[in-house]
Amino acid sequence: MILLDGKKTSNDIKDEITIKVAELKAQGKKTPHLAAIIVGNNGASVTYVNAKVKACEKVGFESTLVQLSEDISEDDLLAKIEKLNNDDAIDGFIVQLPLPKHIDEHKVTLAVSPAKDVDGFHPENLGRMVLSLPTFLPATPYGIVQLLDRYNIETSGKDCVVIGRSHIVGSPMSILMARNTKVGNCTVTLTHSRTKNLIEYTKKADIIIVALGVPEFLTGEMVKDGVVVVDVGITRVEDASKKSGFRLLGDVKFDEVAPKCSYITPVPGGVGPMTIASLMMNTLQAVENK
Ligand code: GUN
């Protein structure tokens, strides 16, 4: 069993970006600038956004963090987005999800200019992904593709089961794994809460990508020997023995599943850091697109 080390791979990618940023600066070009909007104080979201800002510093990007109160109105948030759309200094920006219930996530996604949508959530960018046109791939699926690519994992002709059909991970992931690209050419089954006899699919799968947010959902008996498992889940579970008061659990029962795998991502240190590396890649791409 080989661990797919997202932390190391993400550091490799960030090192590559650092060199490119230094080249841009040496040529007197603009320093890439990423902005992030966060609404409210959700603990996990604050941690993720701070990690994104830290990654910007590491690669030499400029960053702007826009912190908004939990009770901001939808109109005021849309106005902030429009300001970033029109700010030439900002090359790309993201709105951290989830948003408070009184804000319509779809309206927000649609409001972000597709040229600055480095999260790849805008329908125009998702549509371009489906058509294999140049676009910003959604950060987590892009990170998973990078990880599979950099470990030279053969995907062509394989049976891939994606568990979970979220707009930001499961659905785009299922499309990417079926595309006619180096990482791709799988026969994909997208499973979800209404899937009957899930185990019948997972047992046959060569590659399983789990993005449910249900801790330790995928158990040893559900997978075959030699499977490649990508665990997108990262749930905080109360743990009084930890200084933080919680520990992080993936969607995979690691102790049972890992011994059966050819490759598996750990949690933490697997998909999470790759999401951030992808965001950096997309931001650099936004600058190059200009
Ligand atoms: N919330 C969970 N994952 C993501 C992500 O990739 N981007 C944004 N903006 N919010 C998220």
CSV table of C-alpha atoms and ligand atoms in Angstrom, one decimal:
chain,number,residue,atom,x,y,z
A,1,MET,CA,0.0,0.0,0.0
A,2,ILE,CA,1.3,3.4,-1.0
A,3,LEU,CA,0.2,6.6,0.7
A,4,LEU,CA,-0.8,9.4,-1.7
A,5,ASP,CA,1.0,12.2,0.1
A,6,GLY,CA,-1.0,15.3,-0.6
A,7,LYS,CA,1.2,17.4,1.7
A,8,LYS,CA,4.4,16.6,-0.2
A,9,THR,CA,2.8,16.8,-3.7
A,10,SER,CA,1.2,20.2,-2.8
A,11,ASN,CA,4.5,21.5,-1.6
A,12,ASP,CA,6.1,20.3,-4.9
A,13,ILE,CA,3.4,22.2,-6.8
A,14,LYS,CA,3.8,25.3,-4.6
A,15,ASP,CA,7.6,25.2,-5.2
A,16,GLU,CA,7.0,25.1,-9.0
A,17,ILE,CA,4.6,28.1,-8.7
A,18,THR,CA,7.1,30.0,-6.5
A,19,ILE,CA,9.7,29.8,-9.4
A,20,LYS,CA,7.1,31.0,-11.9
A,21,VAL,CA,6.1,33.9,-9.7
A,22,ALA,CA,9.8,34.9,-9.3
A,23,GLU,CA,10.1,34.9,-13.1
A,24,LEU,CA,7.0,37.1,-13.5
A,25,LYS,CA,8.4,39.5,-11.0
A,26,ALA,CA,11.9,39.5,-12.7
A,27,GLN,CA,10.2,40.4,-15.9
A,28,GLY,CA,8.5,43.4,-14.2
A,29,LYS,CA,5.1,41.8,-14.5
A,30,LYS,CA,2.3,42.0,-11.9
A,31,THR,CA,2.4,39.8,-8.8
A,32,PRO,CA,-0.5,37.4,-8.9
A,33,HIS,CA,-3.2,38.5,-6.3
A,34,LEU,CA,-5.8,36.2,-4.9
A,35,ALA,CA,-8.7,37.5,-2.7
A,36,ALA,CA,-10.9,35.4,-0.5
A,37,ILE,CA,-14.3,36.3,1.0
A,38,ILE,CA,-15.4,34.6,4.2
A,39,VAL,CA,-18.8,35.2,5.7
A,40,GLY,CA,-19.1,34.5,9.5
A,41,ASN,CA,-16.9,32.5,11.8
A,42,ASN,CA,-17.3,28.8,10.9
A,43,GLY,CA,-14.3,27.2,12.5
A,44,ALA,CA,-13.4,24.9,9.6
A,45,SER,CA,-14.0,27.6,7.0
A,46,VAL,CA,-11.7,30.1,8.9
A,47,THR,CA,-9.0,27.4,9.1
A,48,TYR,CA,-9.3,26.7,5.3
A,49,VAL,CA,-9.2,30.3,4.3
A,50,ASN,CA,-6.3,31.1,6.6
A,51,ALA,CA,-4.4,28.1,5.0
A,52,LYS,CA,-5.2,29.6,1.5
A,53,VAL,CA,-3.8,33.0,2.6
A,54,LYS,CA,-0.7,31.3,4.0
A,55,ALA,CA,-0.2,29.4,0.7
A,56,CYS,CA,-0.3,32.7,-1.2
A,57,GLU,CA,2.5,34.1,1.0
A,58,LYS,CA,4.5,30.9,0.5
A,59,VAL,CA,4.4,31.1,-3.3
A,60,GLY,CA,4.9,34.9,-3.4
A,61,PHE,CA,1.3,35.9,-4.4
A,62,GLU,CA,-0.4,38.9,-2.9
A,63,SER,CA,-3.6,38.1,-1.0
A,64,THR,CA,-6.6,39.9,0.4
A,65,LEU,CA,-8.9,38.4,3.0
A,66,VAL,CA,-12.4,40.0,3.0
A,67,GLN,CA,-14.1,39.0,6.3
A,68,LEU,CA,-17.8,39.7,6.5
A,69,SER,CA,-20.2,39.3,9.3
A,70,GLU,CA,-22.6,36.3,9.5
A,71,ASP,CA,-25.6,38.6,9.1
A,72,ILE,CA,-24.5,40.5,6.0
A,73,SER,CA,-27.3,40.8,3.5
A,74,GLU,CA,-27.3,39.0,0.2
A,75,ASP,CA,-27.3,42.3,-1.6
A,76,ASP,CA,-24.3,43.6,0.3
A,77,LEU,CA,-22.3,40.4,-0.4
A,78,LEU,CA,-23.2,40.6,-4.1
A,79,ALA,CA,-21.9,44.2,-4.0
A,80,LYS,CA,-18.6,43.1,-2.5
A,81,ILE,CA,-18.3,40.5,-5.3
A,82,GLU,CA,-19.0,43.1,-7.9
A,83,LYS,CA,-16.2,45.3,-6.4
A,84,LEU,CA,-13.7,42.4,-6.7
A,85,ASN,CA,-14.9,41.7,-10.3
A,86,ASN,CA,-14.1,45.3,-11.2
A,87,ASP,CA,-10.8,45.6,-9.3
A,88,ASP,CA,-7.9,45.2,-11.7
A,89,ALA,CA,-5.5,44.5,-8.9
A,90,ILE,CA,-7.3,41.2,-8.1
A,91,ASP,CA,-6.6,38.4,-10.5
A,92,GLY,CA,-8.9,35.8,-9.0
A,93,PHE,CA,-11.1,35.4,-5.9
A,94,ILE,CA,-13.1,32.8,-4.1
A,95,VAL,CA,-16.1,33.0,-1.8
A,96,GLN,CA,-15.6,30.3,0.9
A,97,LEU,CA,-18.6,27.9,1.2
A,98,PRO,CA,-20.8,27.1,3.0
A,99,LEU,CA,-22.6,30.4,3.3
A,100,PRO,CA,-25.3,31.4,5.9
A,101,LYS,CA,-28.7,30.0,5.1
A,102,HIS,CA,-30.2,33.4,4.2
A,103,ILE,CA,-27.8,33.7,1.2
A,104,ASP,CA,-28.5,32.0,-2.1
A,105,GLU,CA,-25.3,30.1,-3.0
A,106,HIS,CA,-26.3,29.9,-6.7
A,107,LYS,CA,-26.7,33.7,-6.9
A,108,VAL,CA,-23.3,34.2,-5.4
A,109,THR,CA,-21.6,31.6,-7.7
A,110,LEU,CA,-23.2,33.3,-10.7
A,111,ALA,CA,-22.1,36.8,-9.6
A,112,VAL,CA,-18.4,35.9,-9.7
A,113,SER,CA,-16.8,36.9,-13.0
A,114,PRO,CA,-15.9,33.7,-14.8
A,115,ALA,CA,-12.4,35.1,-15.6
A,116,LYS,CA,-11.7,35.5,-11.9
A,117,ASP,CA,-13.5,32.4,-10.7
A,118,VAL,CA,-10.4,30.5,-9.6
A,119,ASP,CA,-12.7,28.0,-7.7
A,120,GLY,CA,-14.2,27.0,-11.0
A,121,PHE,CA,-17.7,27.0,-9.6
A,122,HIS,CA,-19.3,29.3,-12.2
A,123,PRO,CA,-21.6,27.5,-14.6
A,124,GLU,CA,-19.6,28.9,-17.6
A,125,ASN,CA,-16.4,27.3,-16.2
A,126,LEU,CA,-18.2,24.0,-15.3
A,127,GLY,CA,-19.6,23.9,-18.8
A,128,ARG,CA,-16.2,24.5,-20.3
A,129,MET,CA,-14.9,21.6,-18.1
A,130,VAL,CA,-17.6,19.3,-19.5
A,131,LEU,CA,-16.6,20.3,-23.1
A,132,SER,CA,-12.8,19.9,-22.2
A,133,LEU,CA,-12.2,23.6,-23.1
A,134,PRO,CA,-9.6,25.6,-21.2
A,135,THR,CA,-11.1,26.6,-17.9
A,136,PHE,CA,-10.5,26.8,-14.1
A,137,LEU,CA,-11.1,23.2,-12.8
A,138,PRO,CA,-12.8,23.1,-9.4
A,139,ALA,CA,-10.0,23.1,-6.8
A,140,THR,CA,-10.7,19.8,-5.1
A,141,PRO,CA,-11.3,17.7,-8.2
A,142,TYR,CA,-8.3,19.4,-9.9
A,143,GLY,CA,-6.2,18.5,-6.8
A,144,ILE,CA,-7.3,14.9,-7.0
A,145,VAL,CA,-6.5,14.7,-10.7
A,146,GLN,CA,-3.0,16.2,-10.0
A,147,LEU,CA,-2.4,13.6,-7.2
A,148,LEU,CA,-3.3,10.7,-9.5
A,149,ASP,CA,-1.2,12.1,-12.3
A,150,ARG,CA,1.9,12.8,-10.2
A,151,TYR,CA,1.8,9.2,-8.8
A,152,ASN,CA,1.4,7.9,-12.4
A,153,ILE,CA,-1.7,6.0,-11.4
A,154,GLU,CA,-3.2,4.3,-14.5
A,155,THR,CA,-6.9,5.3,-14.9
A,156,SER,CA,-7.6,4.4,-18.5
A,157,GLY,CA,-10.3,1.7,-18.8
A,158,LYS,CA,-10.7,1.4,-15.0
A,159,ASP,CA,-13.9,1.2,-13.1
A,160,CYS,CA,-14.2,4.4,-11.0
A,161,VAL,CA,-16.9,4.8,-8.3
A,162,VAL,CA,-17.5,8.3,-7.0
A,163,ILE,CA,-19.6,8.4,-3.8
A,164,GLY,CA,-21.4,11.7,-3.3
A,165,ARG,CA,-22.8,14.1,-5.9
A,166,SER,CA,-22.0,17.5,-4.5
A,167,HIS,CA,-21.7,20.4,-6.9
A,168,ILE,CA,-18.1,21.1,-5.8
A,169,VAL,CA,-16.6,17.6,-5.6
A,170,GLY,CA,-18.6,14.5,-6.6
A,171,SER,CA,-20.4,15.7,-9.7
A,172,PRO,CA,-17.3,17.5,-11.3
A,173,MET,CA,-15.1,14.6,-10.3
A,174,SER,CA,-17.3,12.1,-12.1
A,175,ILE,CA,-17.0,14.1,-15.3
A,176,LEU,CA,-13.2,14.6,-15.0
A,177,MET,CA,-12.7,10.8,-14.5
A,178,ALA,CA,-14.7,10.0,-17.6
A,179,ARG,CA,-13.0,12.6,-19.9
A,180,ASN,CA,-10.6,11.6,-22.7
A,181,THR,CA,-7.5,12.9,-20.9
A,182,LYS,CA,-4.4,11.4,-19.3
A,183,VAL,CA,-6.1,11.1,-15.9
A,184,GLY,CA,-9.6,10.0,-17.1
A,185,ASN,CA,-11.0,7.4,-19.5
A,186,CYS,CA,-12.6,5.6,-16.6
A,187,THR,CA,-16.0,4.0,-16.7
A,188,VAL,CA,-17.6,6.1,-14.0
A,189,THR,CA,-20.4,5.3,-11.6
A,190,LEU,CA,-21.7,8.3,-9.6
A,191,THR,CA,-23.4,7.0,-6.5
A,192,HIS,CA,-25.4,8.9,-3.9
A,193,SER,CA,-27.9,8.6,-1.1
A,194,ARG,CA,-30.5,6.8,-3.3
A,195,THR,CA,-28.1,4.3,-4.8
A,196,LYS,CA,-29.3,0.7,-4.0
A,197,ASN,CA,-26.7,-1.8,-2.8
A,198,LEU,CA,-23.8,0.6,-2.9
A,199,ILE,CA,-21.4,-2.3,-1.9
A,200,GLU,CA,-22.1,-4.0,-5.2
A,201,TYR,CA,-20.5,-1.0,-7.0
A,202,THR,CA,-17.7,-0.4,-4.5
A,203,LYS,CA,-16.6,-4.0,-4.4
A,204,LYS,CA,-16.0,-4.1,-8.1
A,205,ALA,CA,-14.3,-0.6,-8.3
A,206,ASP,CA,-10.7,-0.1,-9.3
A,207,ILE,CA,-10.8,3.5,-8.1
A,208,ILE,CA,-13.1,4.9,-5.4
A,209,ILE,CA,-13.4,8.6,-4.6
A,210,VAL,CA,-15.5,9.2,-1.5
A,211,ALA,CA,-16.8,12.7,-0.9
A,212,LEU,CA,-19.7,12.4,1.5
A,213,GLY,CA,-18.7,14.0,4.7
A,214,VAL,CA,-19.7,11.0,6.7
A,215,PRO,CA,-16.8,9.9,8.9
A,216,GLU,CA,-15.5,6.3,8.3
A,217,PHE,CA,-18.3,5.5,5.8
A,218,LEU,CA,-16.3,3.3,3.5
A,219,THR,CA,-15.3,0.1,5.4
A,220,GLY,CA,-12.9,-2.7,4.6
A,221,GLU,CA,-15.6,-5.2,3.5
A,222,MET,CA,-16.8,-2.7,0.8
A,223,VAL,CA,-13.6,-2.7,-1.3
A,224,LYS,CA,-11.6,-5.2,-3.2
A,225,ASP,CA,-7.8,-5.9,-3.0
A,226,GLY,CA,-5.7,-3.5,-5.0
A,227,VAL,CA,-8.2,-0.6,-5.1
A,228,VAL,CA,-7.1,3.0,-5.3
A,229,VAL,CA,-9.0,5.1,-2.6
A,230,VAL,CA,-9.2,8.9,-2.5
A,231,ASP,CA,-10.8,10.2,0.7
A,232,VAL,CA,-12.2,13.7,0.3
A,233,GLY,CA,-14.0,13.7,3.7
A,234,ILE,CA,-12.6,15.8,6.6
A,235,THR,CA,-15.0,16.0,9.5
A,236,ARG,CA,-14.2,17.5,12.9
A,237,VAL,CA,-15.1,15.0,15.6
A,238,GLU,CA,-15.1,15.9,19.3
A,239,ASP,CA,-12.0,14.6,21.1
A,240,ALA,CA,-11.3,15.8,24.6
A,241,SER,CA,-7.8,14.4,24.5
A,242,LYS,CA,-6.8,16.9,21.8
A,243,LYS,CA,-5.8,20.4,22.6
A,244,SER,CA,-8.1,21.7,19.8
A,245,GLY,CA,-11.0,19.6,21.3
A,246,PHE,CA,-11.5,17.7,18.0
A,247,ARG,CA,-9.8,15.3,15.6
A,248,LEU,CA,-10.2,15.0,11.9
A,249,LEU,CA,-11.8,12.0,10.3
A,250,GLY,CA,-12.1,11.1,6.7
A,251,ASP,CA,-14.9,9.2,4.9
A,252,VAL,CA,-12.8,6.1,4.9
A,253,LYS,CA,-12.3,3.6,7.8
A,254,PHE,CA,-8.6,3.9,7.2
A,255,ASP,CA,-7.4,1.0,9.4
A,256,GLU,CA,-9.7,-1.5,7.6
A,257,VAL,CA,-9.4,-0.1,4.0
A,258,ALA,CA,-5.7,0.8,3.8
A,259,PRO,CA,-4.3,-2.7,4.0
A,260,LYS,CA,-6.4,-3.7,0.9
A,261,CYS,CA,-5.4,-0.7,-1.2
A,262,SER,CA,-2.7,-0.2,-3.8
A,263,TYR,CA,-2.9,3.5,-3.1
A,264,ILE,CA,-4.8,5.6,-0.6
A,265,THR,CA,-4.9,9.2,0.6
A,266,PRO,CA,-4.5,9.9,4.3
A,267,VAL,CA,-6.7,12.4,6.2
A,268,PRO,CA,-5.3,14.9,7.0
A,269,GLY,CA,-2.5,15.3,4.5
A,270,GLY,CA,-4.2,13.9,1.4
A,271,VAL,CA,-6.7,15.8,-0.6
A,272,GLY,CA,-6.9,18.9,1.6
A,273,PRO,CA,-3.5,20.3,0.8
A,274,MET,CA,-4.0,19.5,-2.9
A,275,THR,CA,-7.2,21.7,-3.0
A,276,ILE,CA,-5.0,24.6,-1.9
A,277,ALA,CA,-2.3,23.9,-4.4
A,278,SER,CA,-5.0,23.8,-7.2
A,279,LEU,CA,-6.2,27.2,-6.1
A,280,MET,CA,-2.7,28.5,-6.5
A,281,MET,CA,-2.4,26.9,-9.9
A,282,ASN,CA,-5.7,28.4,-11.0
A,283,THR,CA,-4.7,31.9,-9.8
A,284,LEU,CA,-1.5,31.7,-11.7
A,285,GLN,CA,-3.5,30.6,-14.7
A,286,ALA,CA,-5.8,33.7,-14.3
A,287,VAL,CA,-2.8,35.9,-14.6
A,288,GLU,CA,-1.5,34.1,-17.6
A,289,ASN,CA,-5.0,34.3,-19.3
A,290,LYS,CA,-4.9,38.1,-19.1
B,1,GUN,N1,-15.8,24.9,0.9
B,1,GUN,C1,-15.3,23.6,0.9
B,1,GUN,N2,-14.5,23.4,-0.1
B,1,GUN,C2,-14.4,24.6,-0.8
B,1,GUN,C3,-13.7,25.1,-1.9
B,1,GUN,O1,-13.0,24.4,-2.6
B,1,GUN,N3,-13.9,26.4,-2.2
B,1,GUN,C4,-14.7,27.2,-1.5
B,1,GUN,N4,-14.9,28.5,-1.9
B,1,GUN,N5,-15.4,26.8,-0.5
B,1,GUN,C5,-15.2,25.5,-0.1
